[in-house]
Tab-separated table of N, CA and C in Angstrom:
chain	number	residue	atom	x	y	z
A	1	MET	N	97.561	101.533	117.199
A	1	MET	CA	98.002	100.963	115.962
A	1	MET	C	97.513	101.837	114.813
A	2	PRO	N	98.404	102.150	113.854
A	2	PRO	CA	97.980	102.951	112.709
A	2	PRO	C	96.995	102.176	111.833
A	3	LYS	N	96.250	102.915	111.046
A	3	LYS	CA	95.271	102.306	110.156
A	3	LYS	C	95.992	101.465	109.098
A	4	LEU	N	95.467	100.277	108.833
A	4	LEU	CA	96.084	99.386	107.857
A	4	LEU	C	95.710	99.816	106.442
A	5	PRO	N	96.671	99.760	105.504
A	5	PRO	CA	96.360	100.131	104.125
A	5	PRO	C	95.548	99.037	103.435
A	6	LYS	N	94.858	99.404	102.381
A	6	LYS	CA	94.121	98.448	101.554
A	6	LYS	C	95.114	97.870	100.549
A	7	LEU	N	95.340	96.571	100.624
A	7	LEU	CA	96.306	95.913	99.749
A	7	LEU	C	95.640	94.791	98.968
A	8	SER	N	96.187	94.517	97.798
A	8	SER	CA	95.762	93.336	97.052
A	8	SER	C	96.669	92.176	97.462
A	9	GLY	N	96.287	90.976	97.083
A	9	GLY	CA	97.112	89.819	97.395
A	9	GLY	C	98.477	89.902	96.737
A	10	ALA	N	98.529	90.371	95.491
A	10	ALA	CA	99.800	90.481	94.776
A	10	ALA	C	100.733	91.486	95.453
A	11	GLU	N	100.187	92.596	95.944
A	11	GLU	CA	101.011	93.595	96.635
A	11	GLU	C	101.587	93.021	97.926
A	12	LEU	N	100.791	92.271	98.663
A	12	LEU	CA	101.267	91.671	99.907
A	12	LEU	C	102.335	90.621	99.626
A	13	ILE	N	102.186	89.868	98.557
A	13	ILE	CA	103.197	88.869	98.194
A	13	ILE	C	104.524	89.549	97.898
A	14	LYS	N	104.517	90.678	97.190
A	14	LYS	CA	105.751	91.417	96.905
A	14	LYS	C	106.427	91.872	98.192
A	15	ILE	N	105.638	92.356	99.155
A	15	ILE	CA	106.184	92.802	100.440
A	15	ILE	C	106.824	91.623	101.173
A	16	LEU	N	106.141	90.486	101.187
A	16	LEU	CA	106.678	89.312	101.879
A	16	LEU	C	107.922	88.766	101.183
A	17	GLU	N	107.966	88.828	99.856
A	17	GLU	CA	109.158	88.374	99.136
A	17	GLU	C	110.359	89.257	99.451
A	18	ARG	N	110.141	90.554	99.653
A	18	ARG	CA	111.235	91.447	100.053
A	18	ARG	C	111.775	91.083	101.433
A	19	ARG	N	110.932	90.471	102.262
A	19	ARG	CA	111.350	90.057	103.612
A	19	ARG	C	111.908	88.632	103.632
A	20	GLY	N	112.070	88.021	102.468
A	20	GLY	CA	112.717	86.716	102.393
A	20	GLY	C	111.803	85.528	102.177
A	21	TYR	N	110.497	85.742	102.134
A	21	TYR	CA	109.568	84.638	101.881
A	21	TYR	C	109.669	84.219	100.424
A	22	THR	N	109.470	82.922	100.161
A	22	THR	CA	109.499	82.418	98.794
A	22	THR	C	108.198	81.672	98.502
A	23	LYS	N	107.787	81.717	97.241
A	23	LYS	CA	106.571	81.006	96.834
A	23	LYS	C	106.870	79.512	96.826
A	24	SER	N	106.036	78.747	97.505
A	24	SER	CA	106.229	77.304	97.476
A	24	SER	C	105.236	76.633	96.530
A	25	ARG	N	104.041	77.192	96.397
A	25	ARG	CA	103.083	76.654	95.433
A	25	ARG	C	101.931	77.626	95.247
A	26	THR	N	101.214	77.433	94.142
A	26	THR	CA	99.995	78.185	93.863
A	26	THR	C	98.908	77.175	93.544
A	27	ARG	N	97.769	77.357	94.171
A	27	ARG	CA	96.648	76.461	93.899
A	27	ARG	C	95.380	77.299	93.856
A	28	GLY	N	94.759	77.348	92.707
A	28	GLY	CA	93.558	78.161	92.554
A	28	GLY	C	93.904	79.630	92.707
A	29	SER	N	93.223	80.304	93.623
A	29	SER	CA	93.463	81.735	93.808
A	29	SER	C	94.263	82.015	95.079
A	30	HIS	N	95.031	81.028	95.558
A	30	HIS	CA	95.839	81.214	96.758
A	30	HIS	C	97.293	80.845	96.483
A	31	VAL	N	98.206	81.625	97.056
A	31	VAL	CA	99.635	81.367	96.935
A	31	VAL	C	100.161	81.015	98.313
A	32	ARG	N	100.919	79.943	98.398
A	32	ARG	CA	101.517	79.504	99.662
A	32	ARG	C	102.958	80.014	99.684
A	33	LEU	N	103.331	80.696	100.774
A	33	LEU	CA	104.672	81.257	100.912
A	33	LEU	C	105.394	80.599	102.079
A	34	ARG	N	106.680	80.316	101.862
A	34	ARG	CA	107.528	79.695	102.869
A	34	ARG	C	108.423	80.773	103.483
A	35	PRO	N	108.619	80.750	104.818
A	35	PRO	CA	109.463	81.767	105.454
A	35	PRO	C	110.937	81.558	105.111
A	36	PRO	N	111.786	82.560	105.403
A	36	PRO	CA	113.225	82.403	105.177
A	36	PRO	C	113.752	81.167	105.917
A	37	VAL	N	114.833	80.601	105.416
A	37	VAL	CA	115.354	79.327	105.910
A	37	VAL	C	115.674	79.355	107.402
A	38	PHE	N	116.375	80.352	107.873
A	38	PHE	CA	116.838	80.366	109.256
A	38	PHE	C	115.951	81.199	110.174
A	39	SER	N	114.682	81.312	109.850
A	39	SER	CA	113.776	82.082	110.698
A	39	SER	C	113.163	81.169	111.757
A	40	VAL	N	113.040	81.701	112.946
A	40	VAL	CA	112.476	80.930	114.054
A	40	VAL	C	111.131	81.538	114.428
A	41	GLY	N	110.122	80.725	114.552
A	41	GLY	CA	108.813	81.194	114.985
A	41	GLY	C	107.920	81.733	113.886
A	42	LEU	N	108.392	81.770	112.651
A	42	LEU	CA	107.555	82.238	111.547
A	42	LEU	C	106.902	81.043	110.866
A	43	LYS	N	105.698	81.240	110.375
A	43	LYS	CA	104.909	80.156	109.794
A	43	LYS	C	104.786	80.316	108.285
A	44	LYS	N	104.448	79.216	107.624
A	44	LYS	CA	104.049	79.296	106.226
A	44	LYS	C	102.716	80.020	106.186
A	45	VAL	N	102.511	80.820	105.165
A	45	VAL	CA	101.249	81.549	105.054
A	45	VAL	C	100.638	81.339	103.677
A	46	SER	N	99.340	81.424	103.627
A	46	SER	CA	98.588	81.335	102.391
A	46	SER	C	97.977	82.706	102.128
A	47	VAL	N	98.277	83.273	100.962
A	47	VAL	CA	97.789	84.609	100.612
A	47	VAL	C	96.802	84.482	99.455
A	48	PRO	N	95.568	84.938	99.639
A	48	PRO	CA	94.603	84.899	98.539
A	48	PRO	C	94.934	85.968	97.495
A	49	LEU	N	94.750	85.627	96.243
A	49	LEU	CA	95.028	86.571	95.158
A	49	LEU	C	93.780	87.384	94.832
A	50	HIS	N	93.256	88.078	95.807
A	50	HIS	CA	92.079	88.917	95.626
A	50	HIS	C	92.505	90.344	95.315
A	51	LYS	N	91.599	91.111	94.718
A	51	LYS	CA	91.904	92.508	94.395
A	51	LYS	C	92.122	93.325	95.650
A	52	GLN	N	91.379	93.029	96.696
A	52	GLN	CA	91.536	93.735	97.969
A	52	GLN	C	91.356	92.725	99.097
A	53	LEU	N	92.360	92.632	99.968
A	53	LEU	CA	92.279	91.703	101.093
A	53	LEU	C	91.417	92.292	102.196
A	54	LYS	N	90.649	91.452	102.844
A	54	LYS	CA	89.864	91.905	103.985
A	54	LYS	C	90.809	92.184	105.143
A	55	ILE	N	90.425	93.110	106.013
A	55	ILE	CA	91.273	93.536	107.121
A	55	ILE	C	91.619	92.359	108.038
A	56	GLY	N	90.668	91.492	108.325
A	56	GLY	CA	90.930	90.344	109.192
A	56	GLY	C	91.945	89.384	108.594
A	57	THR	N	91.863	89.175	107.279
A	57	THR	CA	92.818	88.316	106.582
A	57	THR	C	94.205	88.936	106.629
A	58	LEU	N	94.283	90.226	106.342
A	58	LEU	CA	95.558	90.936	106.372
A	58	LEU	C	96.164	90.901	107.770
A	59	PHE	N	95.348	91.133	108.789
A	59	PHE	CA	95.838	91.134	110.162
A	59	PHE	C	96.349	89.746	110.560
A	60	GLY	N	95.664	88.693	110.143
A	60	GLY	CA	96.107	87.332	110.442
A	60	GLY	C	97.444	87.009	109.805
A	61	ILE	N	97.631	87.433	108.548
A	61	ILE	CA	98.903	87.207	107.862
A	61	ILE	C	100.009	88.015	108.533
A	62	MET	N	99.692	89.242	108.949
A	62	MET	CA	100.685	90.062	109.653
A	62	MET	C	101.116	89.382	110.952
A	63	LYS	N	100.176	88.815	111.661
A	63	LYS	CA	100.471	88.146	112.932
A	63	LYS	C	101.379	86.932	112.704
A	64	ASP	N	101.089	86.142	111.669
A	64	ASP	CA	101.874	84.939	111.389
A	64	ASP	C	103.277	85.248	110.877
A	65	THR	N	103.438	86.386	110.196
A	65	THR	CA	104.727	86.706	109.586
A	65	THR	C	105.542	87.723	110.368
A	66	GLY	N	104.965	88.309	111.395
A	66	GLY	CA	105.698	89.293	112.186
A	66	GLY	C	105.745	90.673	111.555
A	67	LEU	N	104.899	90.936	110.573
A	67	LEU	CA	104.850	92.260	109.947
A	67	LEU	C	104.162	93.254	110.874
A	68	ILE	N	104.542	94.518	110.745
A	68	ILE	CA	103.844	95.592	111.442
A	68	ILE	C	103.293	96.545	110.388
A	69	ALA	N	102.430	97.457	110.787
A	69	ALA	CA	101.752	98.345	109.833
A	69	ALA	C	102.748	99.171	109.020
A	70	GLU	N	103.858	99.573	109.618
A	70	GLU	CA	104.849	100.379	108.898
A	70	GLU	C	105.522	99.588	107.775
A	71	ASP	N	105.578	98.257	107.896
A	71	ASP	CA	106.177	97.424	106.852
A	71	ASP	C	105.331	97.391	105.587
A	72	LEU	N	104.063	97.731	105.696
A	72	LEU	CA	103.147	97.634	104.557
A	72	LEU	C	103.140	98.878	103.684
A	73	LYS	N	103.908	99.871	104.024
A	73	LYS	CA	103.928	101.111	103.233
A	73	LYS	C	104.972	101.058	102.160
């Protein structure tokens, strides 16, 4: 697996919105995103609005949304 880039929460939200996710709510420093309407097996995800996401958090969101490392570039 290629090395994961360092992303902020806002950058990851933009990437997910390009893939069809929509913001469902914001509470505190976290944004909840809903998957595209006709997607099967994808989950709602919560993205923290931090300056830099920890690798474990990023990897967990990638797993839930089906993203791969190449999608983050």
